[in-house]
Every structure is written in C-alpha cells, then in structure tokens.
PDB file of C-alpha atoms in Angstrom:
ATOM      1  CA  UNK K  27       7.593 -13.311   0.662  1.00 66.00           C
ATOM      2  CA  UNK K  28      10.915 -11.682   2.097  1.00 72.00           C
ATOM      3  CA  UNK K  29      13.274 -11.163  -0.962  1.00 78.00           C
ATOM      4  CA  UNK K  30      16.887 -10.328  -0.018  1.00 77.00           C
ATOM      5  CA  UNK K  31      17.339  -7.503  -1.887  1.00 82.00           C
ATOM      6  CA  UNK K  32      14.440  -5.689  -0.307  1.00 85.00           C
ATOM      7  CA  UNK K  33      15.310  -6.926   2.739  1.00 84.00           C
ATOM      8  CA  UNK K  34      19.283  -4.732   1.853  1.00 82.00           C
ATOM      9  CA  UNK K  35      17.216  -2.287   0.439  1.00 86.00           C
ATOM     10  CA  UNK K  36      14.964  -1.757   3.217  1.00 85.00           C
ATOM     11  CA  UNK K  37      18.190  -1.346   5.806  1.00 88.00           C
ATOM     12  CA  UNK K  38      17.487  -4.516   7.060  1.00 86.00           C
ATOM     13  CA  UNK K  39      20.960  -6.076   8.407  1.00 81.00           C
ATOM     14  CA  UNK K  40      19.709  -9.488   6.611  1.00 81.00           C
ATOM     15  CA  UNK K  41      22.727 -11.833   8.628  1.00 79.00           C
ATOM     16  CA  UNK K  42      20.105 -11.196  11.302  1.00 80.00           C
ATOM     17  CA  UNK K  43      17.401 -12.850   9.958  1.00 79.00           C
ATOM     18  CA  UNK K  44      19.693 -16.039   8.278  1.00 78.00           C
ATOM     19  CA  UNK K  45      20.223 -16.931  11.603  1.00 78.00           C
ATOM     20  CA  UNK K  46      16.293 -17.705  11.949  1.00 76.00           C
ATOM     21  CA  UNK K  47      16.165 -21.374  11.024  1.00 75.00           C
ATOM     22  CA  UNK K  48      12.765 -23.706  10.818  1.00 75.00           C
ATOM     23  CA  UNK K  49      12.202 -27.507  10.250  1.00 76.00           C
ATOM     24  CA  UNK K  50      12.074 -28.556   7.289  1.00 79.00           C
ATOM     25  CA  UNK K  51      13.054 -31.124   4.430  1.00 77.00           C
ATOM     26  CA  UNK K  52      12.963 -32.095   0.847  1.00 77.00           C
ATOM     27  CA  UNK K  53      13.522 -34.875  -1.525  1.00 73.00           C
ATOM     28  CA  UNK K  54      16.193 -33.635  -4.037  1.00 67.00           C
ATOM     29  CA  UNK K  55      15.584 -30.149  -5.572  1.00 70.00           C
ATOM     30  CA  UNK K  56      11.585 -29.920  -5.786  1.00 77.00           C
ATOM     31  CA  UNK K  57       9.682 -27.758  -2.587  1.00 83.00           C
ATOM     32  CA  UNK K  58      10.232 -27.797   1.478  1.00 79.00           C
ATOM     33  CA  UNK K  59       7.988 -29.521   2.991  1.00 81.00           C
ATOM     34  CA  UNK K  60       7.364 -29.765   6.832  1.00 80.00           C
ATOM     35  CA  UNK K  61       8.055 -33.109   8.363  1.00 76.00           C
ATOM     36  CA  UNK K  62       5.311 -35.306   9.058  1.00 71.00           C
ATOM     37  CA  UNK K  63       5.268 -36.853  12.491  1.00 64.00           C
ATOM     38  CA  UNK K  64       3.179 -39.608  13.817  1.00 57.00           C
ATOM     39  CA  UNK K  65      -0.132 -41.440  11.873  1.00 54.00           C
ATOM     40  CA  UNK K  66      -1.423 -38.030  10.758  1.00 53.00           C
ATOM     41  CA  UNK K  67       1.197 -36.988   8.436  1.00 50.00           C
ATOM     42  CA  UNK K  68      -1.440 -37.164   5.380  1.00 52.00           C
ATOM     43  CA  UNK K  69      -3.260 -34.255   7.029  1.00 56.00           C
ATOM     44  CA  UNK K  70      -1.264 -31.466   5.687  1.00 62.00           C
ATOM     45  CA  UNK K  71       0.986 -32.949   2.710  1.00 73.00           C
ATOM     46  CA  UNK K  72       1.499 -36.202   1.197  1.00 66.00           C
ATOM     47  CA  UNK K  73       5.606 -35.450   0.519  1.00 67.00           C
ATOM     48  CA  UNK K  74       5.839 -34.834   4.453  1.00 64.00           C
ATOM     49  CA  UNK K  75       6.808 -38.297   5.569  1.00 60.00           C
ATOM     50  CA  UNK K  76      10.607 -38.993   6.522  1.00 59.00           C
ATOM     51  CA  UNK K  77      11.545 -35.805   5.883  1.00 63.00           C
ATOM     52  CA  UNK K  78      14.449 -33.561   8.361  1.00 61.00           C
ATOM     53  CA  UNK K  79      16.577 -31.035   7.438  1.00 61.00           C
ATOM     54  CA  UNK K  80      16.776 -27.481   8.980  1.00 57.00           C
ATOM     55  CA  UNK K  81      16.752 -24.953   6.145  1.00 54.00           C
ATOM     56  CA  UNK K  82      17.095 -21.057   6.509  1.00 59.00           C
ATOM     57  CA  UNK K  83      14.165 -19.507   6.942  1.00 60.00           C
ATOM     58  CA  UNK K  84      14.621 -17.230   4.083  1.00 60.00           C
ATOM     59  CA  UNK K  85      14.032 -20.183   1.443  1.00 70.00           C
ATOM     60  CA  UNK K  86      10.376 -20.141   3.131  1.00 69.00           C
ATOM     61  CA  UNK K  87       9.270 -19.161  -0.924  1.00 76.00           C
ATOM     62  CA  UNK K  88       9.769 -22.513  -1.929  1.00 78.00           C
ATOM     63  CA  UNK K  89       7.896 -24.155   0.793  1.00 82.00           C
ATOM     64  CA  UNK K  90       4.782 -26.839   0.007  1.00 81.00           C
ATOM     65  CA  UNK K  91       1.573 -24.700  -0.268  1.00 80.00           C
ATOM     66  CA  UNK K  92       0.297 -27.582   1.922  1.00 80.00           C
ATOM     67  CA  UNK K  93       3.114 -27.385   4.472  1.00 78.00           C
ATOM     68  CA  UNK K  94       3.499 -23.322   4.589  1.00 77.00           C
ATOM     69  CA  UNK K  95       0.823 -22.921   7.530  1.00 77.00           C
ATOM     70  CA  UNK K  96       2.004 -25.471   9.583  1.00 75.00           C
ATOM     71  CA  UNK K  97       6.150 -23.952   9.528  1.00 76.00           C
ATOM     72  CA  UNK K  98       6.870 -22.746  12.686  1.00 74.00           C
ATOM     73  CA  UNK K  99       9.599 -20.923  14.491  1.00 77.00           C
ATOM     74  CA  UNK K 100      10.873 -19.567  17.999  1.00 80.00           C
ATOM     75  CA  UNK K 101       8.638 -16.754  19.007  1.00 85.00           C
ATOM     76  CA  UNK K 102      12.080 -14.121  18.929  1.00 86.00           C
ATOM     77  CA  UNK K 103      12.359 -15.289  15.581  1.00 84.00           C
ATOM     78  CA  UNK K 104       8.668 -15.319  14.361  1.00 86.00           C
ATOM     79  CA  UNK K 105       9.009 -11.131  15.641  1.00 89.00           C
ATOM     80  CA  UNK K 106      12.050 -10.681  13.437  1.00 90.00           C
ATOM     81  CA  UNK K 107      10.547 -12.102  10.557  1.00 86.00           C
ATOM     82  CA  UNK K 108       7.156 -10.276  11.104  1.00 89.00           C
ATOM     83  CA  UNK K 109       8.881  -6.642  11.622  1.00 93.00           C
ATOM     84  CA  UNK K 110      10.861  -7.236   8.639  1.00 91.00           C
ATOM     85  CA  UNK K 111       8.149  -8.121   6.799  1.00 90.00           C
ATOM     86  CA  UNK K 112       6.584  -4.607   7.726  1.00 93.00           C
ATOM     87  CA  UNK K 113       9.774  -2.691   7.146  1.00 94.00           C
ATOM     88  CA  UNK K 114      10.351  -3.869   3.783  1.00 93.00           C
ATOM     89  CA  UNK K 115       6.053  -3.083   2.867  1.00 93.00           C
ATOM     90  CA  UNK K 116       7.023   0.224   4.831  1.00 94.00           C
ATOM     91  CA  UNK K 117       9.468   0.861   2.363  1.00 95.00           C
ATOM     92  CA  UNK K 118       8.026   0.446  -1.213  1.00 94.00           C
ATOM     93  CA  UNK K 119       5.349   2.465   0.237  1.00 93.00           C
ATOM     94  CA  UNK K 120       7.931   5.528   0.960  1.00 94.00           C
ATOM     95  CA  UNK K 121       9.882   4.759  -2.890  1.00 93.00           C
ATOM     96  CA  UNK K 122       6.252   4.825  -4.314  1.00 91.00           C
ATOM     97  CA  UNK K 123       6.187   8.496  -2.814  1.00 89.00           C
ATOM     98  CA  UNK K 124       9.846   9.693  -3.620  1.00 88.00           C
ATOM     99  CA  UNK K 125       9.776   8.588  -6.994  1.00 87.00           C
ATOM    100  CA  UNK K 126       6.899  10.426  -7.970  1.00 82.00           C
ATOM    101  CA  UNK K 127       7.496  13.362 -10.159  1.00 74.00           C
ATOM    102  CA  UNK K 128       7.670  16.913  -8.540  1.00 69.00           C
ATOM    103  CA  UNK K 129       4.538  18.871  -9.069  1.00 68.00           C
ATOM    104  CA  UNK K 130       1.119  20.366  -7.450  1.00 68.00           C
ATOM    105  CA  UNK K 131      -1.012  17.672  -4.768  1.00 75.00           C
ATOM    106  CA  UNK K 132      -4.113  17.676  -3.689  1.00 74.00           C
ATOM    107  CA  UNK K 133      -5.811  17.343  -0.450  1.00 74.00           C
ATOM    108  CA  UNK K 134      -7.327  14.208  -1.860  1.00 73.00           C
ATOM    109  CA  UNK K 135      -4.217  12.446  -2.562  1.00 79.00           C
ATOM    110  CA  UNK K 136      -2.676  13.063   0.801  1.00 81.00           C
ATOM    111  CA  UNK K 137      -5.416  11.597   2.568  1.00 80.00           C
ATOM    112  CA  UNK K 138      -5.025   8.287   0.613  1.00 83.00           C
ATOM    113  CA  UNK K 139      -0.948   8.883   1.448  1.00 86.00           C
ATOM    114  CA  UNK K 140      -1.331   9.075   4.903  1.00 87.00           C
ATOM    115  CA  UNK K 141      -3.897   6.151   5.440  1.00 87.00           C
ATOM    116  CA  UNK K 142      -1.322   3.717   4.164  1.00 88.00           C
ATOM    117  CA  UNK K 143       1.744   5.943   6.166  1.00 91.00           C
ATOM    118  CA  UNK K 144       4.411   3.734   8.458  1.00 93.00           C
ATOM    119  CA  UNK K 145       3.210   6.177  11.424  1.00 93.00           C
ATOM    120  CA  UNK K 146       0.246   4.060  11.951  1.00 92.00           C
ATOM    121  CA  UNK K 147       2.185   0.713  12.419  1.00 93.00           C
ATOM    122  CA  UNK K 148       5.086   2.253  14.280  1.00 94.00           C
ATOM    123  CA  UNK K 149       3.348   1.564  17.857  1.00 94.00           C
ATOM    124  CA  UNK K 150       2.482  -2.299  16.871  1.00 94.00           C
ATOM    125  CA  UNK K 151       6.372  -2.582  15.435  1.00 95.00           C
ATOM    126  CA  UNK K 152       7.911  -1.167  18.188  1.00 95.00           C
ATOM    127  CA  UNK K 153       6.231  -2.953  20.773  1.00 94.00           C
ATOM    128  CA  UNK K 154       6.814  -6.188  18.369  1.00 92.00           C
ATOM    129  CA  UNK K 155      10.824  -5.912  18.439  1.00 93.00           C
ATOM    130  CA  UNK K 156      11.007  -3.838  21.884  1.00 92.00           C
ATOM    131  CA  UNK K 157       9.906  -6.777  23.839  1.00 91.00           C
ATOM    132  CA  UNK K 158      12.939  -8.908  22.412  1.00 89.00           C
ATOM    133  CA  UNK K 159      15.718  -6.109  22.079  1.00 90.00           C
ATOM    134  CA  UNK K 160      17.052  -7.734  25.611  1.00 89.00           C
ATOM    135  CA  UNK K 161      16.915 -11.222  24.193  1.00 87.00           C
ATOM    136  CA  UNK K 162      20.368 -13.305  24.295  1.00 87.00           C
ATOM    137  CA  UNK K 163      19.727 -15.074  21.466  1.00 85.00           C
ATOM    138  CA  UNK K 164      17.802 -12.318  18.908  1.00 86.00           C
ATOM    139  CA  UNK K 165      18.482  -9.097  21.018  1.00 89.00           C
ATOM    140  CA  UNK K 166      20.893  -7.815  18.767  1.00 90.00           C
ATOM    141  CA  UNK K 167      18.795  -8.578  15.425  1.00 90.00           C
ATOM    142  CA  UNK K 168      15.554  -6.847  16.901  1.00 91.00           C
ATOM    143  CA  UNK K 169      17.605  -3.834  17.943  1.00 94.00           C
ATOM    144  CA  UNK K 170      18.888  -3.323  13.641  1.00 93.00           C
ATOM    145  CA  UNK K 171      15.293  -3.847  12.504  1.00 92.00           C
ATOM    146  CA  UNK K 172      14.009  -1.295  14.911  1.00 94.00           C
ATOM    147  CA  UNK K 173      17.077   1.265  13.746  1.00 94.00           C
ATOM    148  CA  UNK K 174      15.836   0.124  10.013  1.00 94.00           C
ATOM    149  CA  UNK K 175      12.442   0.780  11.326  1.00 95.00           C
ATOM    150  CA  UNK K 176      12.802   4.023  12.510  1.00 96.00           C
ATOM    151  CA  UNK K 177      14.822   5.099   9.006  1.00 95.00           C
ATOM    152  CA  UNK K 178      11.918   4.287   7.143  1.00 95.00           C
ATOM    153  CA  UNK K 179       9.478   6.403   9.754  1.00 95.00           C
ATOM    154  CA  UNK K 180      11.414   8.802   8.754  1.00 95.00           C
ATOM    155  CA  UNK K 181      11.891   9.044   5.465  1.00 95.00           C
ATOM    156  CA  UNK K 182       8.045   8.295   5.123  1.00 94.00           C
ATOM    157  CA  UNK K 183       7.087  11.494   7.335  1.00 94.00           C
ATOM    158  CA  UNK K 184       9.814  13.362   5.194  1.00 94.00           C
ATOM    159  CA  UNK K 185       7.944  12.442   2.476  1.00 92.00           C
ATOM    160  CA  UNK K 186       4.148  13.158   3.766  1.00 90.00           C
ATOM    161  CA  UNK K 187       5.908  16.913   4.239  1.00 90.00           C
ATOM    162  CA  UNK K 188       6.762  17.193   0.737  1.00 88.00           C
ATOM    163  CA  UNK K 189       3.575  16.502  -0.526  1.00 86.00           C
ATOM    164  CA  UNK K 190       1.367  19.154   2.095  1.00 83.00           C
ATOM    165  CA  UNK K 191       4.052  21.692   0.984  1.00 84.00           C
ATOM    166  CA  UNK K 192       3.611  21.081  -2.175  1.00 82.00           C
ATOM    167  CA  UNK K 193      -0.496  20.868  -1.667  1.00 77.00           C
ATOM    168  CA  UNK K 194      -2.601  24.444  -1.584  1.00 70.00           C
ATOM    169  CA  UNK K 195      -3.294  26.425   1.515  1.00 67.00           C
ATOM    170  CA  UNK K 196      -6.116  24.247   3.414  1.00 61.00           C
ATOM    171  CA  UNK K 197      -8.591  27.599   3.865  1.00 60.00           C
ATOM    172  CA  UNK K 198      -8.650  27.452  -0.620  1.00 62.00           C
ATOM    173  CA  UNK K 199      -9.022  24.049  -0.449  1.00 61.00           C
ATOM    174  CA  UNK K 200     -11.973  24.089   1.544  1.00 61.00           C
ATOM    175  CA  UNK K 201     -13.006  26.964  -0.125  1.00 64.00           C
ATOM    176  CA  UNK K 202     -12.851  24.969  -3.430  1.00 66.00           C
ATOM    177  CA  UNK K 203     -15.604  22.800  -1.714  1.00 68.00           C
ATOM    178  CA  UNK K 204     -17.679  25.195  -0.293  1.00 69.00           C
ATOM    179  CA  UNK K 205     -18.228  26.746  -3.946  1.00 69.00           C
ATOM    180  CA  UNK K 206     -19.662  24.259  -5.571  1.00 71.00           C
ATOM    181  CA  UNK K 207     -21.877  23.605  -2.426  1.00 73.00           C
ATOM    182  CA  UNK K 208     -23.061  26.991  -2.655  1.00 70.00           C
ATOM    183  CA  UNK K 209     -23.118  26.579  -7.027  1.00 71.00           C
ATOM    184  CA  UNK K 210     -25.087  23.494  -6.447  1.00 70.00           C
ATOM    185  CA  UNK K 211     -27.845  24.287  -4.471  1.00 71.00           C
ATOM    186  CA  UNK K 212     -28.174  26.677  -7.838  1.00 73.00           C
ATOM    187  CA  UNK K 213     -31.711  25.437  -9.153  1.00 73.00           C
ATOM    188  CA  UNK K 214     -31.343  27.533 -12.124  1.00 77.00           C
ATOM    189  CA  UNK K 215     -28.222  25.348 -12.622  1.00 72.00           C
ATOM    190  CA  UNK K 216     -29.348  21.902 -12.068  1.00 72.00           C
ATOM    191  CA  UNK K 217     -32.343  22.557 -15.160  1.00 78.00           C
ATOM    192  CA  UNK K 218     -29.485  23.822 -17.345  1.00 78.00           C
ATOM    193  CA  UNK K 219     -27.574  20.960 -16.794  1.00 74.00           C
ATOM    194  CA  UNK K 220     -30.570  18.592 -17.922  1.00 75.00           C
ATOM    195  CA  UNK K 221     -31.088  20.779 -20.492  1.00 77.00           C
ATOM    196  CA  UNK K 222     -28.026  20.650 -22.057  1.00 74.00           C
ATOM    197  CA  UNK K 223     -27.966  16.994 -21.689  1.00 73.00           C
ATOM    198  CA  UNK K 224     -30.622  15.994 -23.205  1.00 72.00           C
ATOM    199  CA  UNK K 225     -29.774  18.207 -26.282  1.00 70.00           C
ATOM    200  CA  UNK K 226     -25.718  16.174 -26.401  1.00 64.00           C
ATOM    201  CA  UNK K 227     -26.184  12.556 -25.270  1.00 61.00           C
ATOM    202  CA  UNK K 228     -27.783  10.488 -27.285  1.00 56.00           C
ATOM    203  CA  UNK K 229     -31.234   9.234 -26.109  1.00 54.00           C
ATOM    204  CA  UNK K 230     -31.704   6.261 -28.917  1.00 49.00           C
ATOM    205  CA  UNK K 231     -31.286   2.710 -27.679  1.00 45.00           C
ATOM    206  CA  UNK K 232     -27.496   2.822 -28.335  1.00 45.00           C
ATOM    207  CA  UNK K 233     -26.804   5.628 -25.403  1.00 49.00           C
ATOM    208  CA  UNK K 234     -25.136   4.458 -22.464  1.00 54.00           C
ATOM    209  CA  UNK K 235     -25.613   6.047 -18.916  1.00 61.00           C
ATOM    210  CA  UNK K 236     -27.275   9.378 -18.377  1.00 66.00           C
ATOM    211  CA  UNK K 237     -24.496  12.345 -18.334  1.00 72.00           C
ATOM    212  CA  UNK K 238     -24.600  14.445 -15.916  1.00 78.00           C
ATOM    213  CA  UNK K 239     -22.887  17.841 -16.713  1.00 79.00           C
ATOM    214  CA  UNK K 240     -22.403  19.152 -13.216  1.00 79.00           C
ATOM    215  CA  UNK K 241     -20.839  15.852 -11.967  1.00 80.00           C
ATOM    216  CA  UNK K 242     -18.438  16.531 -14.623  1.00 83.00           C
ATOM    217  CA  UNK K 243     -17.791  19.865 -14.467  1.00 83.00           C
ATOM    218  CA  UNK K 244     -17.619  19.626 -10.695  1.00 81.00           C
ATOM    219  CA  UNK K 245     -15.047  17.013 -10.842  1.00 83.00           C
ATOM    220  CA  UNK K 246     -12.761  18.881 -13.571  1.00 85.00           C
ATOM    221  CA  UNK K 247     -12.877  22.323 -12.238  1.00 82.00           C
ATOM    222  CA  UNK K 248     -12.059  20.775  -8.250  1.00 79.00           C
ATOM    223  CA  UNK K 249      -9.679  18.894  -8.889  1.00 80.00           C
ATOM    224  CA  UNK K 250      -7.956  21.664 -10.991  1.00 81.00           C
ATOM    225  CA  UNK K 251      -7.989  23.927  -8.050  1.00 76.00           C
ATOM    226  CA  UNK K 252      -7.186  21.674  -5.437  1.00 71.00           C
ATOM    227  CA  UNK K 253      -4.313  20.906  -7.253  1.00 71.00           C
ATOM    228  CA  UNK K 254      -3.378  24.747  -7.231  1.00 69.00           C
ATOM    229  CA  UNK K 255      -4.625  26.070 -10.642  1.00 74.00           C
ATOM    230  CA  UNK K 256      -6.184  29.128 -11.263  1.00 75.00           C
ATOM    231  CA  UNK K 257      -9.313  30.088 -11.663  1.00 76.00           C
ATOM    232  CA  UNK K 258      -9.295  29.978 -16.034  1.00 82.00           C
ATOM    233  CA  UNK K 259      -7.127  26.681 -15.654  1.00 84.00           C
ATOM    234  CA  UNK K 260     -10.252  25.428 -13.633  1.00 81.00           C
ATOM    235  CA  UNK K 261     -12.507  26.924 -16.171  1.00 84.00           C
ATOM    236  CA  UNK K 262     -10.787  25.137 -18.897  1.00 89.00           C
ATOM    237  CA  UNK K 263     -10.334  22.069 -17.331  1.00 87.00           C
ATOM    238  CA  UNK K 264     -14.477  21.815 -16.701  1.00 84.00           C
ATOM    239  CA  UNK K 265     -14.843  22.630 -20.036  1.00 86.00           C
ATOM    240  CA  UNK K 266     -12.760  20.096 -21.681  1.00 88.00           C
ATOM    241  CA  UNK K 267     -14.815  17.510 -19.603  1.00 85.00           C
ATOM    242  CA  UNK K 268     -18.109  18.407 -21.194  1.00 81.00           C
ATOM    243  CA  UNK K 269     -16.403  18.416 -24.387  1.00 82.00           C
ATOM    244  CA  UNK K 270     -15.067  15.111 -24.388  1.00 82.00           C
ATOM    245  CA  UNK K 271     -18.164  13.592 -23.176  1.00 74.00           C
TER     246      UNK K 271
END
C-alpha cells in the first residue's frame, strides 16, 4: 500500500494522486467496502449493500479484503497509481544502497544490486505515464511522476557506480575464480581435504553433515579477495573457516 510519506519521500507531488478518487462506502468508521449493485451483491462482500460514497483513493489500506479486487478506477488514474507504486519500491531500493556503510564490494553483490536496479523498469514506467502526459484530466500528474521517476533512475545508477568503484578490478576478480579452478582440479588436494575431515568432524551418531574443507576454504579465501583483500587476509580468512568448523 501507498503511504504518504513515501509517496513525499519518493518526490512524488502526492496532490496528484488525491485527485484519483474510486467508489466506495462504509457504515460508520469500520472498512471501505465497494458498493454492491444488483442481486449479486453477496458475491464479493456481505457489508456491500446500500453503500455510496466516493473516498480518495489513498485510503485504499482500509478497504474490505473482500471488496479490494473488485475497486476500480479511470484508466489515467489506475497509471498514476501504478507508476507511483513503482517509484516509491524504486526508492527504498536506492536508500537500501546509500545507507550502506562505505567499504570494499564484491562482484557478487553487484550482480544481486543490479537485478533489482530501477533501469530495468524504466522502459515499462515510461511508456506507463508517457501515454497519459497529454491527458486533460491527469496530464499534469503523469508528467511529476515521470520527473520523480527519472530522479530516482538516477540516483539508483549513481549508486550502482559507487559500488563497481568501490568493487576490485574485474581481470582479479576473475582471476580469483580461475585459481581455485585451477587449485581444484588439485587431486592431491581433494584426498587432503577428506583426510583432514575425517580426522576433525565427528563421525559418531551425533555428527551432523559431512564437512567439506575445500568448500570452506574456497568460500572464505574468495570472498576475501573479491572483496579486495590481500593475499594473507585471504589466507587468514580460509583459515578461520576451518577453525570454526
């Protein structure tokens, strides 16, 4: 649901978006509920009958559970609501990122940075508020949210910058992988490994899952580099794994 203050915090010009109004009603102070019409009012809420009223849309929180699928609005409207709806996701996705504390990324977390970045919705949300920017009646809110948009495209690319500056070079990050490729295919490696894990886990009926040391060490001493340690900050950090296990 659209809150107002992430709708202000978002840049989203929010007198816009009172202006969307839908059909509904209530009896006193308890939930909206969309009014029944005809015999078949019992098909979506038993509260529906002899209800009117025309509420903002932005009370659309506090609508029936039963009545929420069937509200409906203008289709200008219903593409002001929906854009908003992305800006404001748009947004605590770009905080999420510029509140983070300053320090060394990996390649890793970029990639699951950019799969969730505003760049891949900005054709969809464009074309969504683009096609009613023109519109009489909502042409002036469409063309805010697509200026409130495009301020959250940016900051979110700003911030997708940050974090590849602040990631290693790409040639030592694929380096980092190609290592323990080549360290892997090590058979002399793979029977110390068992070795030394048969001789720390404990085999007795009490032992959980097998360990596997290279996993472990794999894991540590990777994600140490790709997050630009050395090479003995790697080290250490694949030690402490086999330790703690």
């Amino acid at each position: 649901m659209l809150r107002e203050k992430e709708l202000v915090r978002a840049g989203v010009d929010v007198a816009a978006l009172r202006q969307i109004t839908v059909v509904l009603g209530r009896m006193g102070g308890g939930k909206w509920h969309v009014p029944a019409t005809g015999s078949g009012w019992r098909s979506h809420c038993r509260h529906a009958q002899r209800l009117t009223g025309s509420p903002l849309v932005d009370v659309v929180e506090q609508v029936c559970r039963h009545c929420a699928p069937l509200v409906s609005a203008s289709p200008g409207d219903e593409a002001l609501w929906r854009a908003a709806a992305e800006v404001v996701a748009a947004d605590k996705r770009v905080r999420r990122l510029e509140e983070q504390e300053a320090g060394p990324r990996s390649w890793d977390g970029y990639a699951r940075v950019l799969w969730e970045a505003a760049r891949h919705r900005d054709a969809e949300v464009c074309g969504l508020l683009e096609a009613w920017a023109g519109d009489r009646a909502c042409g002036a809110g469409a063309r805010q949210m697509l200026q409130a948009w495009e301020g959250v495209l940016e900051r979110s690319e700003a911030a997708l910058a940050q974090w590849r500056a602040a990631a290693p070079a790409a040639r030592e990050a694929t380096s980092v992988s190609g290592a323990c490729d080549a360290v892997a295919a090590d058979g002399q490696l793979q029977r110390q490994g068992l070795q030394l894990a048969a001789a720390v886990v404990d085999r007795s009926r009490w032992a959980q899952e097998p360990f596997d040391v290279w996993a472990a060490v794999r894991r540590a001493w990777s994600s140490a580099r790709d997050r630009g340690g050395a090479a003995d900050e790697a080290r250490a950090a694949a030690l402490r794994a086999v330790e703690t296990r």
